[in-house]
Coordinates of C-alpha atoms in Angstrom, one line a residue:
M1 CA 148.6 77.3 -51.0
S2 CA 144.9 76.7 -52.3
L3 CA 142.4 76.6 -49.6
A4 CA 139.0 74.6 -48.5
F5 CA 136.4 75.6 -45.9
I6 CA 134.7 72.4 -44.6
F7 CA 131.8 72.4 -42.2
P8 CA 130.6 69.6 -39.7
G9 CA 127.6 68.0 -39.1
Q10 CA 125.5 66.6 -36.6
G11 CA 127.5 64.5 -33.8
S12 CA 130.0 67.5 -33.2
Q13 CA 127.4 69.3 -30.8
A14 CA 128.5 70.2 -27.3
I15 CA 127.0 71.8 -24.6
G16 CA 129.0 75.5 -24.6
M17 CA 129.7 75.6 -28.0
G18 CA 130.3 78.9 -29.6
V19 CA 130.2 80.6 -26.2
D20 CA 133.9 81.7 -26.5
L21 CA 133.3 83.2 -29.7
A22 CA 130.6 85.1 -28.7
T23 CA 132.4 86.4 -25.4
A24 CA 135.0 87.5 -27.6
F25 CA 133.5 88.5 -31.1
A26 CA 130.5 90.8 -31.7
P27 CA 129.8 89.6 -35.0
A28 CA 129.6 86.0 -33.5
R29 CA 127.1 87.4 -31.0
E30 CA 125.1 89.1 -33.9
V31 CA 125.2 85.7 -35.7
F32 CA 123.7 84.0 -32.7
Q33 CA 121.0 86.4 -32.5
E34 CA 120.0 86.6 -35.8
V35 CA 119.7 82.8 -35.7
D36 CA 117.5 82.9 -32.6
D37 CA 115.6 85.9 -34.3
A38 CA 114.8 83.6 -37.4
L39 CA 113.8 80.5 -35.3
G40 CA 111.6 82.5 -32.6
Q41 CA 113.3 80.7 -29.5
K42 CA 116.1 80.7 -27.5
L43 CA 118.5 78.7 -29.2
F44 CA 122.1 80.2 -28.1
A45 CA 120.8 79.9 -24.3
L46 CA 120.3 76.2 -25.2
M47 CA 123.6 75.8 -26.6
R48 CA 124.8 77.6 -23.9
D49 CA 123.3 76.0 -20.8
G50 CA 121.7 73.1 -22.1
P51 CA 120.2 70.2 -21.3
E52 CA 122.1 68.5 -23.6
G53 CA 119.0 66.5 -24.0
D54 CA 117.6 68.9 -25.7
L55 CA 120.4 70.5 -27.7
T56 CA 121.1 67.0 -29.2
L57 CA 117.0 66.4 -30.7
T58 CA 117.8 66.8 -34.2
E59 CA 115.8 70.1 -34.9
N60 CA 117.8 71.8 -32.2
A61 CA 121.4 70.3 -33.3
Q62 CA 121.0 71.0 -37.2
P63 CA 120.3 74.8 -36.8
A64 CA 123.2 75.2 -33.8
L65 CA 126.1 73.4 -35.2
M66 CA 125.4 75.9 -38.7
A67 CA 125.2 78.4 -36.3
V68 CA 128.4 78.1 -34.9
S69 CA 129.7 77.6 -38.4
L70 CA 128.7 80.8 -39.4
A71 CA 129.9 82.7 -36.4
V72 CA 133.4 81.5 -37.0
T73 CA 133.0 82.5 -40.7
R74 CA 131.7 85.7 -40.0
V75 CA 134.2 86.2 -37.3
L76 CA 136.8 85.8 -40.1
E77 CA 135.6 88.0 -42.1
R78 CA 134.8 91.0 -40.2
E79 CA 137.6 90.6 -37.3
F80 CA 140.4 89.4 -39.8
G81 CA 139.2 90.2 -43.5
L82 CA 139.4 86.8 -44.5
G83 CA 136.2 85.9 -46.6
V84 CA 135.2 82.7 -47.7
D85 CA 135.5 84.1 -51.3
K86 CA 139.2 83.5 -50.5
A87 CA 138.8 79.8 -50.4
A88 CA 138.9 77.5 -53.6
F89 CA 135.9 75.3 -52.1
V90 CA 133.5 74.8 -49.6
A91 CA 132.2 71.3 -48.5
G92 CA 130.3 70.5 -45.6
H93 CA 129.2 66.8 -43.9
S94 CA 125.7 66.4 -44.4
L95 CA 124.0 69.5 -42.7
G96 CA 127.2 70.9 -42.8
E97 CA 126.3 71.8 -46.4
Y98 CA 123.8 74.2 -45.5
S99 CA 126.4 75.6 -43.4
A100 CA 128.8 75.8 -46.1
L101 CA 126.5 77.7 -48.5
A102 CA 125.3 80.2 -45.9
A103 CA 128.9 80.9 -45.5
A104 CA 129.2 81.2 -49.1
G105 CA 126.6 83.7 -49.7
A106 CA 124.3 81.4 -51.2
I107 CA 121.8 81.0 -49.0
S108 CA 120.9 83.7 -46.0
L109 CA 121.7 83.3 -42.5
A110 CA 117.9 83.3 -41.7
D111 CA 116.8 81.6 -44.3
T112 CA 119.4 78.4 -43.6
A113 CA 118.5 78.4 -39.9
R114 CA 114.8 77.9 -41.2
L115 CA 115.1 75.2 -43.5
L116 CA 117.8 73.4 -41.0
K117 CA 115.1 73.6 -38.4
L118 CA 112.5 71.8 -40.8
R119 CA 115.1 69.3 -42.0
G120 CA 115.5 68.1 -38.3
Q121 CA 111.6 67.9 -37.9
A122 CA 111.0 66.2 -41.1
M123 CA 113.8 63.8 -40.7
Q124 CA 112.2 63.0 -37.3
R125 CA 108.9 62.4 -39.0
A126 CA 109.8 60.5 -41.1
V127 CA 110.7 57.2 -39.7
P128 CA 109.1 56.5 -35.7
V129 CA 111.5 56.4 -33.1
G130 CA 113.2 52.8 -32.8
E131 CA 111.8 51.6 -36.3
G132 CA 115.3 53.0 -37.5
A133 CA 118.9 52.2 -36.6
M134 CA 122.5 53.6 -38.2
A135 CA 125.7 51.8 -37.1
S136 CA 129.6 52.7 -37.6
L137 CA 131.8 49.9 -39.4
I138 CA 135.2 50.7 -38.6
G139 CA 138.7 49.4 -38.5
P140 CA 141.1 48.7 -41.1
K141 CA 140.0 46.2 -43.4
T142 CA 136.5 48.6 -43.5
D143 CA 136.0 50.3 -46.7
V144 CA 132.9 50.8 -49.0
A145 CA 132.9 47.2 -50.5
L146 CA 132.6 45.3 -47.1
A147 CA 129.9 48.1 -46.2
E148 CA 128.2 47.4 -49.3
A149 CA 128.3 43.5 -48.6
A150 CA 127.1 44.3 -44.9
A151 CA 124.1 46.3 -46.2
A152 CA 123.6 43.6 -48.9
A153 CA 122.9 41.4 -46.2
G154 CA 120.7 43.5 -43.9
A155 CA 118.7 44.4 -47.1
E156 CA 117.5 40.8 -47.8
V157 CA 115.1 41.6 -44.1
G158 CA 114.5 45.5 -44.5
V159 CA 116.0 48.7 -46.0
C160 CA 119.5 49.0 -45.5
V161 CA 122.2 50.9 -47.2
V162 CA 125.8 52.6 -47.0
A163 CA 124.8 56.3 -45.5
N164 CA 128.4 57.8 -45.3
D165 CA 131.7 57.0 -46.6
N166 CA 133.7 59.2 -44.2
N167 CA 137.1 57.6 -44.7
Q168 CA 139.1 54.4 -45.3
G169 CA 138.2 52.3 -41.8
N170 CA 135.0 54.5 -41.2
V171 CA 131.8 54.0 -42.9
V172 CA 128.4 54.4 -41.8
I173 CA 124.9 52.2 -43.0
S174 CA 121.8 53.0 -42.0
G175 CA 118.3 51.9 -42.4
A176 CA 115.4 49.6 -40.7
K177 CA 116.7 48.6 -36.9
A178 CA 116.4 44.7 -38.4
A179 CA 118.1 45.2 -41.6
V180 CA 120.7 47.1 -39.9
D181 CA 121.3 44.5 -36.8
R182 CA 121.5 42.0 -39.8
A183 CA 124.1 43.7 -41.3
V184 CA 126.3 44.5 -38.4
E185 CA 126.2 40.9 -37.6
K186 CA 127.8 40.3 -41.2
A187 CA 130.2 43.4 -41.1
K188 CA 131.7 41.5 -37.9
E189 CA 132.1 37.9 -40.1
L190 CA 133.5 40.3 -42.8
G191 CA 136.1 41.6 -39.7
A192 CA 134.9 44.7 -38.9
R193 CA 134.0 46.3 -35.9
A194 CA 130.3 48.1 -35.4
I195 CA 128.8 50.6 -33.1
P196 CA 125.4 51.7 -33.3
L197 CA 124.7 54.9 -33.4
N198 CA 122.9 56.9 -31.1
V199 CA 120.2 58.5 -33.2
S200 CA 116.9 59.4 -33.5
A201 CA 116.5 58.4 -37.1
P202 CA 118.0 56.2 -39.9
F203 CA 119.5 59.7 -41.8
H204 CA 120.5 59.1 -45.5
C205 CA 118.4 56.4 -46.4
P206 CA 115.4 55.5 -48.4
L207 CA 113.3 55.3 -45.3
M208 CA 113.7 59.7 -45.1
Q209 CA 111.7 60.1 -48.6
P210 CA 108.9 61.9 -46.7
A211 CA 111.6 64.2 -45.3
A212 CA 113.2 64.5 -48.5
D213 CA 109.5 65.4 -50.1
E214 CA 109.3 68.0 -47.3
M215 CA 112.7 69.7 -48.1
A216 CA 111.7 69.7 -51.8
Q217 CA 109.2 72.0 -51.4
A218 CA 110.5 73.9 -48.8
L219 CA 114.0 74.5 -51.3
A220 CA 111.4 75.3 -54.0
A221 CA 110.6 78.3 -51.9
A222 CA 113.4 79.3 -50.6
T223 CA 116.2 82.0 -52.6
I224 CA 119.6 80.7 -53.5
V225 CA 122.2 82.4 -55.7
S226 CA 125.3 80.7 -56.8
P227 CA 127.9 80.4 -53.9
R228 CA 131.2 82.8 -53.4
A229 CA 133.1 79.5 -53.8
P230 CA 131.9 76.3 -55.6
L231 CA 130.4 73.5 -53.1
V232 CA 131.9 70.2 -53.4
A233 CA 128.3 68.3 -53.0
N234 CA 127.8 65.2 -50.7
V235 CA 125.9 63.4 -53.1
T236 CA 128.5 63.6 -55.9
A237 CA 131.5 64.7 -54.8
R238 CA 131.9 67.6 -57.2
P239 CA 131.8 71.0 -57.6
V240 CA 128.4 72.8 -58.2
H241 CA 127.4 76.2 -58.4
D242 CA 124.2 76.7 -60.0
P243 CA 121.2 77.3 -58.3
E244 CA 119.1 75.0 -59.3
E245 CA 121.2 72.0 -59.3
I246 CA 122.5 73.1 -55.7
R247 CA 118.5 72.6 -55.0
R248 CA 118.1 69.2 -56.4
L249 CA 121.1 68.1 -55.0
L250 CA 119.8 69.2 -51.2
V251 CA 116.9 67.3 -51.6
E252 CA 119.0 64.1 -53.1
Q253 CA 120.9 64.5 -49.9
V254 CA 118.5 63.5 -47.6
T255 CA 118.1 59.8 -48.8
G256 CA 121.2 59.7 -50.5
R257 CA 125.1 59.1 -49.5
V258 CA 127.6 61.2 -48.1
R259 CA 130.3 60.9 -50.3
W260 CA 132.8 62.5 -47.7
R261 CA 136.0 60.5 -48.4
E262 CA 135.2 61.0 -52.4
S263 CA 134.7 64.9 -51.8
I264 CA 138.2 65.3 -49.3
A265 CA 140.1 63.1 -52.2
W266 CA 138.7 65.1 -55.5
L267 CA 139.3 68.4 -53.5
A268 CA 143.3 67.4 -52.7
E269 CA 143.8 65.5 -56.2
A270 CA 141.9 67.3 -58.8
G271 CA 141.0 70.9 -56.8
G272 CA 144.4 70.9 -55.4
V273 CA 143.4 72.3 -51.9
T274 CA 146.3 71.8 -49.8
R275 CA 144.6 73.3 -46.9
F276 CA 141.5 72.5 -45.0
A277 CA 139.8 74.7 -42.7
E278 CA 137.1 73.1 -40.2
A279 CA 134.9 76.2 -39.5
G280 CA 132.6 75.1 -36.6
A281 CA 132.2 72.7 -33.3
G282 CA 134.7 70.5 -32.8
K283 CA 137.3 68.5 -35.4
V284 CA 135.6 65.6 -36.5
L285 CA 136.5 66.6 -40.4
S286 CA 139.8 67.4 -39.7
G287 CA 140.6 64.0 -38.3
M288 CA 138.9 62.7 -41.5
V289 CA 140.8 64.8 -43.7
K290 CA 144.2 63.3 -42.0
R291 CA 143.1 60.0 -43.2
I292 CA 141.9 60.7 -46.5
A293 CA 144.3 63.3 -47.6
P294 CA 147.7 62.8 -45.2
D295 CA 149.7 65.4 -47.2
A296 CA 147.1 68.3 -46.5
E297 CA 146.9 70.5 -44.0
A298 CA 143.6 70.3 -41.8
T299 CA 142.7 73.0 -39.2
P300 CA 139.9 73.1 -36.8
L301 CA 138.7 76.8 -36.3
N302 CA 136.0 77.0 -33.2
A303 CA 138.3 79.0 -30.7
P304 CA 139.0 82.6 -30.7
A305 CA 142.8 81.6 -30.5
D306 CA 142.0 79.4 -33.2
L307 CA 140.9 81.9 -35.3
E308 CA 143.8 84.5 -34.7
A309 CA 146.6 82.1 -35.5
F310 CA 144.8 80.8 -38.4
A311 CA 144.5 84.5 -39.8
K312 CA 147.8 84.8 -38.8
S313 CA 149.3 82.0 -40.9
L314 CA 147.8 83.0 -44.5

């Protein structure tokens, strides 16, 4: 069996996430305290008690989701002797890429928390609220070709690109609001359903270039070492372990497409991965894996019982 750890992105956050882990395991409590200390805020209290509106703010949701993911992997390592180095690869969806790198020891937990806080703030600053939009195109006919055709129609009136290629039947477009609205109409003509996403900014599109510039400066100053397991990068859907290449790809990722479908397909086929462990809040990625690589096993890990069962199964 070849194992890959995968790490969720924004949208998986929920009030109460991580609380069961903190109650059951000291290593999880340590992670949440380290993140609080690094940020100088009571982020875990926000995760536990809300309000939900504050947790969903990009600058809070990103480090919070990372904290839950790292709590999972630290508990697995300290309590069950199952480190990330037991995996053949790691991968993360958008901000989850930072979680993957932290779990694999490429970036310290404190630096990752601070980078994600800045990333969330920079993304929010890049485009005034209301000027950008994202929409999920779904349905059995929905693929990258359909989404690109819809985005091309939108691009006639403004920036509009494919932002997330999640899986067959689920592709996200992003850009200027008028352009995304036009793309949504075209997508419906082509046979897809379209759901506007409740996001505060148009992620993974060229409008995020100011945020990419901010992250380039921050990442240039950050210490990054080779991960203990290779990272399959969002923007290339191929493994990377060189620290300088990781740094460059994290900058590109801010404006670039999240090639999740291609990443999972590569892991299952060329990478030989037969089991995916989703470390963190929710189970969105496990559902995607089952649609992309139906012969592989996908296991969400976010409750104490999940971790115990997973460790026993290996």
